[in-house]
Amino acid sequence: MFDNLNEVEVSTTTNYLQAGVHKVRIMEFKSSEQREGYTGMPYTEFKVQNQQGIAYLKMSGADDTTSEAAVAIRKKIFAGFLRSAGVTNLNNVPLACKETLGKDINVLLCSREYWTNDKDTGMPVVKSVVDYKYSTAGDQPLQWTDKYNKVLSPSDQASYKAAHDAYIGANQNVAGSDMPF
């Protein structure tokens, strides 16, 4: 089925870039238009990489339900990213994205906590994701501060605790209820 399978190098770990400032090279991009049958929010995603790892930077687009304020912010973020990579003509977005390939830029990534229900158990869990904040050209420095990281707000913590307590209470009586001890 495959020739020379013994010569294939297999990595057992993939390092993803964490919160902080990273000098990276833009390796590839794809858009939601390339996903057959995708009907969600339009996006363009860039894969960036350096010696420490990789990151996928997702630039959200807009649809009919997106507010004007959100559209303005998303356009500013996307245009800023493209300009950081040296793109000057933004009239043709696919061409502008293609022009970023191989360019070195500095990116600021931040962590953001959120809570959700585990897809297998339904139990509320707190998760963290690394988001793109902004970027500069490779020769322009970026400054990091911890304020970019977002932990659960007090109201989100309270919502999570209430959901978690409700889950534990509902499942405490179910687990082991048929056991004689």
GROMACS .gro file of C-alpha atoms in nm:
model
  181
    1MET     CA    1   0.000   0.000   0.000
    2PHE     CA    2   0.285   0.246   0.087
    3ASP     CA    3   0.644   0.233  -0.033
    4ASN     CA    4   0.933   0.305   0.207
    5LEU     CA    5   0.714   0.321   0.518
    6ASN     CA    6   1.021   0.254   0.737
    7GLU     CA    7   1.168   0.587   0.629
    8VAL     CA    8   0.874   0.794   0.758
    9GLU     CA    9   0.952   0.995   1.072
   10VAL     CA   10   0.667   1.003   1.319
   11SER     CA   11   0.646   1.267   1.587
   12THR     CA   12   0.481   1.163   1.912
   13THR     CA   13   0.422   1.520   2.026
   14THR     CA   14   0.297   1.836   1.868
   15ASN     CA   15   0.395   2.153   2.042
   16TYR     CA   16   0.144   2.432   2.027
   17LEU     CA   17   0.254   2.785   2.101
   18GLN     CA   18   0.124   2.917   2.431
   19ALA     CA   19   0.036   3.267   2.549
   20GLY     CA   20   0.312   3.520   2.488
   21VAL     CA   21   0.496   3.694   2.204
   22HIS     CA   22   0.635   3.469   1.932
   23LYS     CA   23   0.831   3.538   1.615
   24VAL     CA   24   0.676   3.299   1.362
   25ARG     CA   25   0.668   3.220   0.993
   26ILE     CA   26   0.334   3.199   0.812
   27MET     CA   27   0.326   2.849   0.665
   28GLU     CA   28  -0.020   2.809   0.513
   29PHE     CA   29  -0.374   2.939   0.513
   30LYS     CA   30  -0.721   2.805   0.445
   31SER     CA   31  -1.068   2.949   0.452
   32SER     CA   32  -1.409   2.819   0.545
   33GLU     CA   33  -1.498   2.830   0.174
   34GLN     CA   34  -1.266   2.532   0.126
   35ARG     CA   35  -1.470   2.316   0.367
   36GLU     CA   36  -1.738   2.133   0.177
   37GLY     CA   37  -2.078   2.169   0.340
   38TYR     CA   38  -1.958   2.420   0.603
   39THR     CA   39  -2.238   2.660   0.697
   40GLY     CA   40  -2.099   2.831   1.008
   41MET     CA   41  -1.933   3.168   1.051
   42PRO     CA   42  -1.690   3.239   0.765
   43TYR     CA   43  -1.323   3.242   0.863
   44THR     CA   44  -0.967   3.240   0.736
   45GLU     CA   45  -0.711   3.041   0.933
   46PHE     CA   46  -0.334   3.082   0.917
   47LYS     CA   47  -0.088   2.819   1.034
   48VAL     CA   48   0.222   2.982   1.184
   49GLN     CA   49   0.532   2.810   1.312
   50ASN     CA   50   0.865   2.859   1.483
   51GLN     CA   51   1.114   2.624   1.651
   52GLN     CA   52   0.900   2.605   1.965
   53GLY     CA   53   0.583   2.492   1.789
   54ILE     CA   54   0.284   2.586   1.578
   55ALA     CA   55  -0.033   2.789   1.619
   56TYR     CA   56  -0.348   2.822   1.413
   57LEU     CA   57  -0.468   3.182   1.395
   58LYS     CA   58  -0.836   3.198   1.310
   59MET     CA   59  -0.970   3.525   1.171
   60SER     CA   60  -1.350   3.527   1.196
   61GLY     CA   61  -1.554   3.680   0.920
   62ALA     CA   62  -1.912   3.803   0.937
   63ASP     CA   63  -2.258   3.687   0.841
   64ASP     CA   64  -2.604   3.846   0.843
   65THR     CA   65  -2.630   3.820   1.223
   66THR     CA   66  -2.297   3.990   1.298
   67SER     CA   67  -2.328   4.339   1.446
   68GLU     CA   68  -2.165   4.636   1.271
   69ALA     CA   69  -1.934   4.687   1.569
   70ALA     CA   70  -1.815   4.323   1.550
   71VAL     CA   71  -1.763   4.354   1.173
   72ALA     CA   72  -1.550   4.666   1.223
   73ILE     CA   73  -1.333   4.497   1.488
   74ARG     CA   74  -1.289   4.178   1.283
   75LYS     CA   75  -1.191   4.378   0.973
   76LYS     CA   76  -0.936   4.574   1.174
   77ILE     CA   77  -0.783   4.255   1.318
   78PHE     CA   78  -0.766   4.083   0.978
   79ALA     CA   79  -0.624   4.387   0.795
   80GLY     CA   80  -0.371   4.438   1.075
   81PHE     CA   81  -0.252   4.079   1.041
   82LEU     CA   82  -0.215   4.108   0.663
   83ARG     CA   83  -0.029   4.438   0.692
   84SER     CA   84   0.204   4.289   0.956
   85ALA     CA   85   0.304   4.037   0.691
   86GLY     CA   86   0.384   4.316   0.447
   87VAL     CA   87   0.069   4.300   0.235
   88THR     CA   88  -0.011   4.643   0.091
   89ASN     CA   89  -0.299   4.568  -0.147
   90LEU     CA   90  -0.602   4.429   0.038
   91ASN     CA   91  -0.847   4.449  -0.255
   92ASN     CA   92  -0.823   4.075  -0.335
   93VAL     CA   93  -0.834   3.883  -0.006
   94PRO     CA   94  -0.727   3.539  -0.139
   95LEU     CA   95  -0.431   3.700  -0.318
   96ALA     CA   96  -0.344   3.901  -0.006
   97CYS     CA   97  -0.351   3.582   0.204
   98LYS     CA   98  -0.128   3.405  -0.046
   99GLU     CA   99   0.118   3.694  -0.026
  100THR     CA  100   0.165   3.630   0.350
  101LEU     CA  101   0.312   3.282   0.299
  102GLY     CA  102   0.672   3.251   0.410
  103LYS     CA  103   0.671   3.589   0.586
  104ASP     CA  104   0.808   3.628   0.940
  105ILE     CA  105   0.597   3.825   1.186
  106ASN     CA  106   0.562   3.870   1.561
  107VAL     CA  107   0.233   3.751   1.707
  108LEU     CA  108   0.086   3.807   2.050
  109LEU     CA  109  -0.113   3.508   2.172
  110CYS     CA  110  -0.323   3.515   2.488
  111SER     CA  111  -0.506   3.248   2.687
  112ARG     CA  112  -0.877   3.265   2.755
  113GLU     CA  113  -1.069   3.049   3.001
  114TYR     CA  114  -1.426   2.939   2.941
  115TRP     CA  115  -1.654   2.671   3.073
  116THR     CA  116  -1.853   2.421   2.875
  117ASN     CA  117  -2.005   2.076   2.913
  118ASP     CA  118  -1.785   1.776   2.838
  119LYS     CA  119  -1.910   1.624   2.512
  120ASP     CA  120  -1.891   1.267   2.647
  121THR     CA  121  -2.013   1.301   3.006
  122GLY     CA  122  -2.206   1.630   3.002
  123MET     CA  123  -2.014   1.738   3.313
  124PRO     CA  124  -1.931   2.111   3.326
  125VAL     CA  125  -1.556   2.170   3.282
  126VAL     CA  126  -1.328   2.474   3.264
  127LYS     CA  127  -1.110   2.487   2.953
  128SER     CA  128  -0.851   2.723   2.817
  129VAL     CA  129  -0.780   2.825   2.460
  130VAL     CA  130  -0.500   3.030   2.308
  131ASP     CA  131  -0.625   3.317   2.091
  132TYR     CA  132  -0.454   3.553   1.848
  133LYS     CA  133  -0.453   3.910   1.981
  134TYR     CA  134  -0.246   4.107   1.728
  135SER     CA  135   0.080   4.110   1.535
  136THR     CA  136   0.361   4.327   1.401
  137ALA     CA  137   0.618   4.292   1.128
  138GLY     CA  138   0.906   4.062   1.217
  139ASP     CA  139   1.143   4.352   1.286
  140GLN     CA  140   0.899   4.541   1.512
  141PRO     CA  141   0.883   4.430   1.877
  142LEU     CA  142   0.567   4.347   2.070
  143GLN     CA  143   0.523   4.393   2.443
  144TRP     CA  144   0.356   4.128   2.657
  145THR     CA  145   0.157   4.183   2.976
  146ASP     CA  146  -0.045   3.932   3.174
  147LYS     CA  147  -0.359   4.144   3.138
  148TYR     CA  148  -0.406   3.991   2.792
  149ASN     CA  149  -0.489   3.654   2.950
  150LYS     CA  150  -0.853   3.621   3.050
  151VAL     CA  151  -0.963   3.400   3.336
  152LEU     CA  152  -1.326   3.322   3.411
  153SER     CA  153  -1.512   3.631   3.529
  154PRO     CA  154  -1.680   3.614   3.871
  155SER     CA  155  -2.021   3.573   3.705
  156ASP     CA  156  -1.889   3.294   3.479
  157GLN     CA  157  -1.729   3.126   3.783
  158ALA     CA  158  -2.064   3.140   3.963
  159SER     CA  159  -2.244   2.997   3.657
  160TYR     CA  160  -1.988   2.720   3.626
  161LYS     CA  161  -2.010   2.635   3.998
  162ALA     CA  162  -2.391   2.624   3.985
  163ALA     CA  163  -2.388   2.400   3.675
  164HIS     CA  164  -2.118   2.177   3.825
  165ASP     CA  165  -2.304   2.144   4.157
  166ALA     CA  166  -2.628   2.064   3.973
  167TYR     CA  167  -2.450   1.800   3.766
  168ILE     CA  168  -2.290   1.640   4.073
  169GLY     CA  169  -2.622   1.646   4.260
  170ALA     CA  170  -2.812   1.490   3.971
  171ASN     CA  171  -2.553   1.220   3.912
  172GLN     CA  172  -2.472   1.141   4.275
  173ASN     CA  173  -2.797   0.952   4.323
  174VAL     CA  174  -2.772   0.772   3.988
  175ALA     CA  175  -2.420   0.633   4.029
  176GLY     CA  176  -2.426   0.322   4.237
  177SER     CA  177  -2.797   0.340   4.325
  178ASP     CA  178  -2.836  -0.030   4.247
  179MET     CA  179  -2.542  -0.129   4.465
  180PRO     CA  180  -2.622  -0.302   4.795
  181PHE     CA  181  -2.347  -0.114   4.984
   0.00000   0.00000   0.00000
